XYZ file of C-alpha atoms in Angstrom:
517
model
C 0.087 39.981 -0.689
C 1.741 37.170 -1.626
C 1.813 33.532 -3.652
C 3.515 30.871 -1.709
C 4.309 27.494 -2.978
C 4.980 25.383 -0.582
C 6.448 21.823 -1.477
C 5.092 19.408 1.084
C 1.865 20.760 1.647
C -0.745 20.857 -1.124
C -3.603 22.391 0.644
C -1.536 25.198 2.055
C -0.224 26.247 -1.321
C -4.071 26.334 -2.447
C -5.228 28.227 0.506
C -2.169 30.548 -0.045
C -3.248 31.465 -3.549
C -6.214 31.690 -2.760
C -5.663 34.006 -0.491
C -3.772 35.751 -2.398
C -6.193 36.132 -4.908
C -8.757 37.345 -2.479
C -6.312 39.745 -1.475
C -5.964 41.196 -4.773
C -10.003 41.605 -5.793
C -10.384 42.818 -2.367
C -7.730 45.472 -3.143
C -9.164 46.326 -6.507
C -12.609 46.357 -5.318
C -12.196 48.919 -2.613
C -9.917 50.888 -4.557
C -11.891 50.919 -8.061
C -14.859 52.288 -5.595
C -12.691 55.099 -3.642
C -11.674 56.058 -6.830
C -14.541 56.406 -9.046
C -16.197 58.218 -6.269
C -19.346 55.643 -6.786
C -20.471 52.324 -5.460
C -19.378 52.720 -2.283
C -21.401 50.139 -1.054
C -18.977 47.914 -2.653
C -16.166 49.202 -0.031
C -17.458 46.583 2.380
C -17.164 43.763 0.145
C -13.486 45.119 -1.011
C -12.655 45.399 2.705
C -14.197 41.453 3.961
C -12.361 40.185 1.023
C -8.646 41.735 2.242
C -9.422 40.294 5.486
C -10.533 36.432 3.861
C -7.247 36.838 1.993
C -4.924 37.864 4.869
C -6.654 35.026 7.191
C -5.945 32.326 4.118
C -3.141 33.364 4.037
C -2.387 32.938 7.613
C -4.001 29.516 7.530
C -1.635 28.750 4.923
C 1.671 29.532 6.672
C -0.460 27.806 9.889
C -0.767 24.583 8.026
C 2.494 24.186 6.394
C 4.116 24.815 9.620
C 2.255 22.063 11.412
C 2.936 19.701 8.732
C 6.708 20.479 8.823
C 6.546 20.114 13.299
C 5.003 16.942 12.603
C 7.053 15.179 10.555
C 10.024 17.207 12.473
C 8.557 15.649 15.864
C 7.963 12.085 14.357
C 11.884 11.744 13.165
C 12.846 13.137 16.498
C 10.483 10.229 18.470
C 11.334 7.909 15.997
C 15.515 8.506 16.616
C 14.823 8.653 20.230
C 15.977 12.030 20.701
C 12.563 12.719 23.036
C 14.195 10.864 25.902
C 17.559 13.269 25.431
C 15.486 16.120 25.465
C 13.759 15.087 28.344
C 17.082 14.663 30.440
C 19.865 17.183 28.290
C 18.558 21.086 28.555
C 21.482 21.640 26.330
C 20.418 19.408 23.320
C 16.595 20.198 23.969
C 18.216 23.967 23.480
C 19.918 22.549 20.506
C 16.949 21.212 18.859
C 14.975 24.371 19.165
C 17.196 25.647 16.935
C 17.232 22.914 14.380
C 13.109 23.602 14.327
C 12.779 27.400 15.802
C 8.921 27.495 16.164
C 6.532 28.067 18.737
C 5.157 24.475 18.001
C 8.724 23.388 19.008
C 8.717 25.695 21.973
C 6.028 23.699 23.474
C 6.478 20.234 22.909
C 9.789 21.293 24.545
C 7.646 22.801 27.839
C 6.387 18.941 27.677
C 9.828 17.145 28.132
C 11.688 19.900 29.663
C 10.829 22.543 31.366
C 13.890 23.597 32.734
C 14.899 24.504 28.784
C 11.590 25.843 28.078
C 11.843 28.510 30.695
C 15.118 29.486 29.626
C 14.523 29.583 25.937
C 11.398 31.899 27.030
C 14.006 34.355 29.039
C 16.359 34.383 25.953
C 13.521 34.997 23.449
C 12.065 38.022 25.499
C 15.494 39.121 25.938
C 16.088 39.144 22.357
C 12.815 40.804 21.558
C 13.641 43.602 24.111
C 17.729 43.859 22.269
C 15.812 44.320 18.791
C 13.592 46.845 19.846
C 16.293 48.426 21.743
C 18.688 48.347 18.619
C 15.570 49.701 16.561
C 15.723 53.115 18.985
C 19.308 52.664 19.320
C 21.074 51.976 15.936
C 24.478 51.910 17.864
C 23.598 49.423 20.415
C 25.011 45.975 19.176
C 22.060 43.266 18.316
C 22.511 39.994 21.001
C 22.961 36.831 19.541
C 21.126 33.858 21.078
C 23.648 31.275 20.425
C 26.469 33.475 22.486
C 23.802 34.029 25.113
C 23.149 30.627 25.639
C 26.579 29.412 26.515
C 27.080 32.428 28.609
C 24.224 32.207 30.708
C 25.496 30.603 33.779
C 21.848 29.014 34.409
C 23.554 26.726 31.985
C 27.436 26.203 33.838
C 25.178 24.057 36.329
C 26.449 20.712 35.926
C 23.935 18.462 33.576
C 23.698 15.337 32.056
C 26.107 14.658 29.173
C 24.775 14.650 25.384
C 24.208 12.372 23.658
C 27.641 11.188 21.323
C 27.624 12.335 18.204
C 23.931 12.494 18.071
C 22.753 14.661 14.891
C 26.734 15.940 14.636
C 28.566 13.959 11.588
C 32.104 13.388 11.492
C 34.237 16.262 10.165
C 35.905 13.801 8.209
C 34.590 10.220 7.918
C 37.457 7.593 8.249
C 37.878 5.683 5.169
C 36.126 2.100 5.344
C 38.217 -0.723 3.865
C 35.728 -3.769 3.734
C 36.633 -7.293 4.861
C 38.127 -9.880 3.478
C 34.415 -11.998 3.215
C 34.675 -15.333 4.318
C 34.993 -17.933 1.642
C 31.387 -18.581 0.760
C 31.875 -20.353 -2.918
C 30.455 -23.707 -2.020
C 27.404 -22.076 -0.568
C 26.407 -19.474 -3.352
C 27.001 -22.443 -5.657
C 24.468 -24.334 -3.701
C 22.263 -21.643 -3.825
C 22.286 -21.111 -7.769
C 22.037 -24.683 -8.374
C 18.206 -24.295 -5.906
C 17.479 -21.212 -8.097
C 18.395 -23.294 -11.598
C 16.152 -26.202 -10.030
C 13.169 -24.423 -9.384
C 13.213 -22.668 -12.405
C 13.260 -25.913 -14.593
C 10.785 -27.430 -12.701
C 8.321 -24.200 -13.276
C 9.255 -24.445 -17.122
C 8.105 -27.823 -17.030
C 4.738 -27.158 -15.679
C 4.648 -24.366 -17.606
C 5.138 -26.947 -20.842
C 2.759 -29.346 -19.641
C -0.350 -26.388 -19.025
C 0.549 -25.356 -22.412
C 0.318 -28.887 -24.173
C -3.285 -29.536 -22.251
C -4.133 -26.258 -23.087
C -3.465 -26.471 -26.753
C -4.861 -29.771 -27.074
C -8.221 -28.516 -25.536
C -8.756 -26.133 -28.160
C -7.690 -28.687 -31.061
C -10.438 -30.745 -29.460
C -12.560 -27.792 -29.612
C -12.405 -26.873 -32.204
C -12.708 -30.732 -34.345
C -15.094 -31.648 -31.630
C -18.402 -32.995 -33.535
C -21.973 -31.670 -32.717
C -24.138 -32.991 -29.598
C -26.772 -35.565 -30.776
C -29.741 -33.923 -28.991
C -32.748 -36.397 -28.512
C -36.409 -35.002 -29.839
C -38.118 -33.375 -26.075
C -40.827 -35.352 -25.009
C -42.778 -35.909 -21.000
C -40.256 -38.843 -21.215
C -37.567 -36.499 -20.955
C -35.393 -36.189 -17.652
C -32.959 -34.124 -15.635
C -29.546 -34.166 -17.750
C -30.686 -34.754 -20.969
C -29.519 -32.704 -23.815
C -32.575 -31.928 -26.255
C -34.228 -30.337 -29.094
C -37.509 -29.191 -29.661
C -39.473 -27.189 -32.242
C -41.634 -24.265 -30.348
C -44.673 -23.289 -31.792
C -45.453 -20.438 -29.163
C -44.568 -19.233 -25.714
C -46.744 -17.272 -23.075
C -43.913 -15.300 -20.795
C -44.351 -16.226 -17.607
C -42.238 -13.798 -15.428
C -38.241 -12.126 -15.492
C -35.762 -12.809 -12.851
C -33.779 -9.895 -12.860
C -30.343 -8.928 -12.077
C -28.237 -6.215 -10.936
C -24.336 -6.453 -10.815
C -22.808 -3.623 -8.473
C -19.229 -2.286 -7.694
C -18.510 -0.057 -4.782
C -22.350 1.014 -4.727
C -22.522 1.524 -8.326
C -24.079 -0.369 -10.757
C -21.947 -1.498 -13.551
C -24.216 -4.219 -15.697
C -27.452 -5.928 -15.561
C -29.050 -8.808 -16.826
C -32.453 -11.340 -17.086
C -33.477 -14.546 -17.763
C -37.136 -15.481 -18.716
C -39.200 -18.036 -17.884
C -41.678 -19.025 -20.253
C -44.621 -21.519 -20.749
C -43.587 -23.186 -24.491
C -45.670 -25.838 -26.958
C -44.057 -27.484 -29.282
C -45.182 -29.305 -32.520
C -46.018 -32.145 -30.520
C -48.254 -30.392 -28.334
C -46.202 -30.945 -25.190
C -46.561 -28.119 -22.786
C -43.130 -27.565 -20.677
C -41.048 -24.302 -18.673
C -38.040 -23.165 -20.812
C -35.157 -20.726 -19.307
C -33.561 -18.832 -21.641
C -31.557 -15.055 -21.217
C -32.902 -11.802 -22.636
C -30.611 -11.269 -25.435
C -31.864 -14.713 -26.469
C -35.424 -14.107 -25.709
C -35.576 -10.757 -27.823
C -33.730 -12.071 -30.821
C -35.600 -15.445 -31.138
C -38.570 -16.456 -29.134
C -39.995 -12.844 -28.874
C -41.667 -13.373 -31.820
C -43.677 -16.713 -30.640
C -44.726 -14.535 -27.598
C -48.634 -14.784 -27.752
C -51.296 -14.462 -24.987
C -53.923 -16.786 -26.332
C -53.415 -20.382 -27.560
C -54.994 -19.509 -31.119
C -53.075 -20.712 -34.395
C -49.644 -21.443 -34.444
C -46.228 -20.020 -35.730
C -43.387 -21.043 -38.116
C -41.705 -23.454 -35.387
C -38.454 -22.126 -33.954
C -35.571 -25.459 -32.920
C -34.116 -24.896 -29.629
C -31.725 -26.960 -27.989
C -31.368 -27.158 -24.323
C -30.469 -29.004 -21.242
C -33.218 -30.750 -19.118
C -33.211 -29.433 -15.548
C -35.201 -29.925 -12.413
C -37.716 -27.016 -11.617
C -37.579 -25.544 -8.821
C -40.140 -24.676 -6.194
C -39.827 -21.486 -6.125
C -40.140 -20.893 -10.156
C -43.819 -23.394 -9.682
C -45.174 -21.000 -7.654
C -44.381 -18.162 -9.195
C -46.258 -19.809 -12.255
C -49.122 -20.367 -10.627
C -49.318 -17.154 -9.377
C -48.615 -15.111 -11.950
C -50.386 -17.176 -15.405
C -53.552 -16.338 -15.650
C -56.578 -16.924 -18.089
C -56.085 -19.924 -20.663
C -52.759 -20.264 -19.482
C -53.462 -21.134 -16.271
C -55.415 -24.216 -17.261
C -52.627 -25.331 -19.548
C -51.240 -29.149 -19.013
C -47.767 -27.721 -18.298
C -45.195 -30.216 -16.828
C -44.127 -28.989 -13.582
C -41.393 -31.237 -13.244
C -38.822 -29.962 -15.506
C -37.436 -26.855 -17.166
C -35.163 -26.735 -20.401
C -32.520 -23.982 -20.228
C -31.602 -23.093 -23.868
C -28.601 -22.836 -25.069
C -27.776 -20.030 -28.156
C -27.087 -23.156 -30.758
C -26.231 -26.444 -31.052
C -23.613 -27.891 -28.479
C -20.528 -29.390 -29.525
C -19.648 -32.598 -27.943
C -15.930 -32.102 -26.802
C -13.270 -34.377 -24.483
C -13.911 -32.692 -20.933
C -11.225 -34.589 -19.826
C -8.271 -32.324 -21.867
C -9.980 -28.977 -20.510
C -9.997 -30.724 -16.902
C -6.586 -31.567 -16.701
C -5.902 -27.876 -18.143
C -7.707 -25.993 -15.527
C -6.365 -28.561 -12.416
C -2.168 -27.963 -14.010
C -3.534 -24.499 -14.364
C -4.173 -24.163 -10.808
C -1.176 -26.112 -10.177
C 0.900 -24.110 -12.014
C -0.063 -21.100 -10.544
C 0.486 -22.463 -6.870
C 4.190 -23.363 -8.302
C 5.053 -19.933 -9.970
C 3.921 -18.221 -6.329
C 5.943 -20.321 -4.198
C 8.619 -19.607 -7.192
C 8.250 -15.433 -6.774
C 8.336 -16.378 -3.340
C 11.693 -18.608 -2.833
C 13.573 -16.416 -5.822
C 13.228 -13.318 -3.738
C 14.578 -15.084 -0.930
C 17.483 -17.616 -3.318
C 18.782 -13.931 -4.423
C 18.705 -11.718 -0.898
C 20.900 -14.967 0.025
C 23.260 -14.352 -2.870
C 23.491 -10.749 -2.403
C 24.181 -11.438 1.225
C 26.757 -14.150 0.703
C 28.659 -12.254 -2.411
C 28.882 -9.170 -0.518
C 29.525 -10.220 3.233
C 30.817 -14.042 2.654
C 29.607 -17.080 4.638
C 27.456 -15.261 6.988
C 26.919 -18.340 9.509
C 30.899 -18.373 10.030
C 31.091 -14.622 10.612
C 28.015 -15.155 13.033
C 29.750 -18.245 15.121
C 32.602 -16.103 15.133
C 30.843 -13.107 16.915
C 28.938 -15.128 19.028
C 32.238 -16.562 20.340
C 33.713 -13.413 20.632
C 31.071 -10.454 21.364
C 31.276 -7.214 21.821
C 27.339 -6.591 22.450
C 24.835 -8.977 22.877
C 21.088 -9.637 23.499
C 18.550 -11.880 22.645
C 18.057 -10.579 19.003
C 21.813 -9.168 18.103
C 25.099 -9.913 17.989
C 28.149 -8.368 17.576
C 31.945 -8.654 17.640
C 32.946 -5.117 16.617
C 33.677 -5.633 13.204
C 30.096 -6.939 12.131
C 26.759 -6.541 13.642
C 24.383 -9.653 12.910
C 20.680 -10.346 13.885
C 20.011 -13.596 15.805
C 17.593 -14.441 13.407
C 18.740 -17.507 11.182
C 15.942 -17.777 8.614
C 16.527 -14.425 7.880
C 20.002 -12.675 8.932
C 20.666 -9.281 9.007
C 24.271 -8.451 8.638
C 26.626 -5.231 8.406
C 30.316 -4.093 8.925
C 30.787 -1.730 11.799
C 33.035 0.238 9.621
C 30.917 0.392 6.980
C 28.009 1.962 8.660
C 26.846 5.667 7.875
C 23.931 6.038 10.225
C 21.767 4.573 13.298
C 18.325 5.520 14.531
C 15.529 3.939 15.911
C 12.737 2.320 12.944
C 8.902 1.005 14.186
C 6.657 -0.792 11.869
C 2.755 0.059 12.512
C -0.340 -2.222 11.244
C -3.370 -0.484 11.381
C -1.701 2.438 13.583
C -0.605 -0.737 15.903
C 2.992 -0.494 16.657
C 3.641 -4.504 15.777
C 7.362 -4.090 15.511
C 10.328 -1.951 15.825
C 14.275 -2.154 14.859
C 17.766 -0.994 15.071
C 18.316 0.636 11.635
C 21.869 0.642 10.293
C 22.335 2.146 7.162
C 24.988 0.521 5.122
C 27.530 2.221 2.881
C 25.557 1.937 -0.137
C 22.782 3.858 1.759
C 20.444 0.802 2.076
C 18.575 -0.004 5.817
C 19.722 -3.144 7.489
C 17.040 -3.647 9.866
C 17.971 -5.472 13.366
C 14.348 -6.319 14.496
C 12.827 -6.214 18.164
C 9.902 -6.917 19.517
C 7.396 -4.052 19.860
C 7.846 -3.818 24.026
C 11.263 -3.372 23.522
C 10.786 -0.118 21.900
C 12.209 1.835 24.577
C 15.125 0.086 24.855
C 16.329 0.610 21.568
C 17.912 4.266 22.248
C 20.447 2.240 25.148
C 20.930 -0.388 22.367
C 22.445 2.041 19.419
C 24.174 3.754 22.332
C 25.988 0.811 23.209
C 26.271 0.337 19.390
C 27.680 3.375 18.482
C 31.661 3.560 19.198
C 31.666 0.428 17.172
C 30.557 2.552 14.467
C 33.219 5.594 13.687
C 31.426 6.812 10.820
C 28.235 6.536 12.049
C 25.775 9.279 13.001
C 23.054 8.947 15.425
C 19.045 9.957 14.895
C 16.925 10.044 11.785
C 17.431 13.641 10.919
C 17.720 15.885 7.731
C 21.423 16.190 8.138
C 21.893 12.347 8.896
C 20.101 11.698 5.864
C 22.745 14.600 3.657
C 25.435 13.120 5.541
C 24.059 9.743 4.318
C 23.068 10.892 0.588
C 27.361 12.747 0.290
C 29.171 9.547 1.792
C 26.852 6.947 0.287
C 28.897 4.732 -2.776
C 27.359 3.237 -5.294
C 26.954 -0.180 -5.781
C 29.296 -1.729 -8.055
C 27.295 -3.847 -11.593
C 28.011 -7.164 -12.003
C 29.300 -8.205 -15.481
């Protein structure tokens, strides 16, 4: 029995205590029953639970090792080291041992045969040594490693390794960076574009505020509407009072307001047949809350007597076709002989209206809009102004060291560039750029969209352990193992593949990066 926590796999450390767990009723159960000499139909249960707990268990160590092959596998693919094991039985051998597991084993029997079959000899030869030394304690246990490089299956002449793949320097050669190329007039250039877009955003940032505070100053001193008395006379646009003396409801358009399935609010609006002291008969829109608080108490069936009149004021509107029908289907008895006009609705508002400048709230909502077009493209060109600066202050004027390399290259192809003492992306909008010396680590990088593989890179990771990515277009993916190849005597200090000791060798020569004052 046992409790295993394993780090990068939630669900197997559940299943494992689980297991674990079941393991230990199971135990007690069965037990507790054999003991007391009683219940021994409980034995069964005692006995099924043992066995849940060992399989969990199982599962457990099952699923954390698949997890751990598949990210494994994925760095491997992703470095290119698939194509070495495919042609180097020695560093297929190699990698085995980096990830001893049966999961390993066969991906191996995929690429490579050859070192599949002979791993399979040496494993069954090892198995048969162990149980030998078991009988035997004298006889001497045989160690795979010696076995391999013994074997004469493996003197046969093979394909060379890969350089320095997945082996770091003993000792890394000290990097001395540069002397960047004078650059002054350019970052100044640069800072004065940053400076420049920042004013301007201030000053539509002053102007939004100065409509925006003037809007509520007119707001708030704005005087009240002067609503004209409703009569038939009345038409679309008009801004009205009346005094209602009743109202027969009509029908309510309801709504529902859903997120995700669920529904999160809901509201109404009511449309009602009104009279007011003047006897005119009209449609009046109004919302629940409204409805319940005010006019509810006007709400009558029968045209008999009349209320305390309630004032409303609302805005004239057309009536629509669909609302007419609806109220002729649905009044009914004196109400549906009533002289209502058809015409028109009023939609009340809550209280009186106040009669403010539209034109200070207009020209707040358009710089609004402006202003938040301006601060995006702002976000947008800062990020950009200051990878520029970083790029300049650290490596100098760029486009010189690029002419430079292009005039005098080491490597080249349609997307890269480089001289031997810098590596630079063709790209001019957005240049990637890194000292040869200076480099700690390359391996192969793809981008996926939607599990598309849209692009993939060169990654060189720099001495401050950041990834300076050389990009390539997705159907050069298979290329880019001959391209870091070609790449990597230019690089002394460089190890090859994305692999757990690149990345220590990375994380114990990394510097950090120096603060500006």
């Amino acid at each position: 029995m046992k409790f295993t926590f394993y780090k990068k796999s939630g669900g197997a450390t559940v299943l494992s205590f689980l297991g674990g767990v079941l393991l230990l009723m199971g135990v007690v159960t069965a037990v507790s029953s054999l003991v007391s000499r009683k219940d021994y139909e409980t034995i069964p249960v005692g006995v099924v639970m043992v066995v849940l707990g060992v399989a969990f268990q199982i599962w457990a160590d099952n699923m954390a090792e698949k997890k751990a092959f598949r990210k494994w596998k994925a760095q491997m693919i992703e470095a290119g080291a698939a194509q070495s094991m495919a042609i180097d039985t020695q560093y297929a051998i190699d990698r085995y041992q980096e990830f001893p597991s049966n999961l390993t084993l066969q991906w191996i029997r995929e690429l490579n045969p050859q070192a599949y079959q002979y791993l399979q000899e040496t494993i069954a030869e090892r198995k048969a040594n162990e149980k030998a030394k078991n009988k035997n304690k004298g006889s001497e246990e045989t160690n795979m490693d010696n076995e391999m490089q013994n074997n004469p299956q493996m003197n046969q002449p093979e394909p060379a390794p890969l350089p320095n793949f997945d082996r770091p320097p003993e000792t890394p050669p000290a990097f001395v960076p540069a002397i960047p190329p004078d650059a002054t007039e350019k970052i100044e250039r640069l800072k004065k574009k940053k400076r420049t877009f920042k004013i301007i955003l201030l000053v539509f940032l002053a102007a939004f505020l100065l409509f925006f505070v003037l809007t509520m100053v007119d707001l708030a001193n704005a005087p009240l509407k002067t609503p004209t008395v409703f009569s038939n006379e009345s038409k679309k646009g008009d801004y009205v009072t009346a005094k209602l003396t009743f109202v027969v409801p009509a029908y309510e358009q309801y709504f529902v307001y859903e997120k995700s399935g669920k529904k999160t609010s809901d509201s109404s609006n009511y449309y009602c047949v009104a009279c007011d002291d003047h006897d005119n008969f009209f449609v009046i829109k109004c919302d629940e809350k409204y409805y319940d608080e005010n006019l509810k108490k006007l709400e009558t069936k029968t045209i008999s007597g009349k209320a305390n009149p309630i004032e409303i004021f609302a805005d004239v509107e057309d009536l629509s076709s669909d609302v007419k029908s609806r109220l002729d289907r649905d009044l009914v008895g004196q109400a549906s002989v009533i002289p209502v006009n058809k015409s028109i609705q009023l939609k009340v508002h809550d209280g009186p209206q106040k009669d403010y400048n539209a034109v200070y709230s207009g020209l707040a909502v358009i710089w609004a809009t402006v202003t938040l077009i301006f601060l995006l493209v702002y976000l947008f060109k800062r990020k950009k102004i200051k990878a520029q600066l970083a790029l300049l202050e650290e490596y100098g004027d760029v486009d010189a060291i690029y002419e430079s390399a292009c005039a005098n290259p080491v490597y080249a192809d349609e997307y890269l560039v480089s001289d031997g003492n810098y590596i630079l992306s063709r790209n001019e909008k957005n240049r990637s750029v890194v000292e040869t010396g200076e480099v700690l680590s390359l391996y192969k990088s793809v981008h996926k969209t939607n599990a598309r593989r849209d692009q993939t890179a060169v990654t060189a990771v720099n001495r401050y352990g950041d990834e300076v990515n050389f990009q390539y277009p997705p159907y050069q993916e298979e290329q880019i193992p001959k391209i870091i190849l070609q790449l990597a005597p230019l690089c002394p200090r460089a190890m090859l593949g994305y692999t757990a000791e690149s990345m220590r060798y990375i994380a114990a020569n990394k510097q950090l990066r120096s603060k500006k004052k």
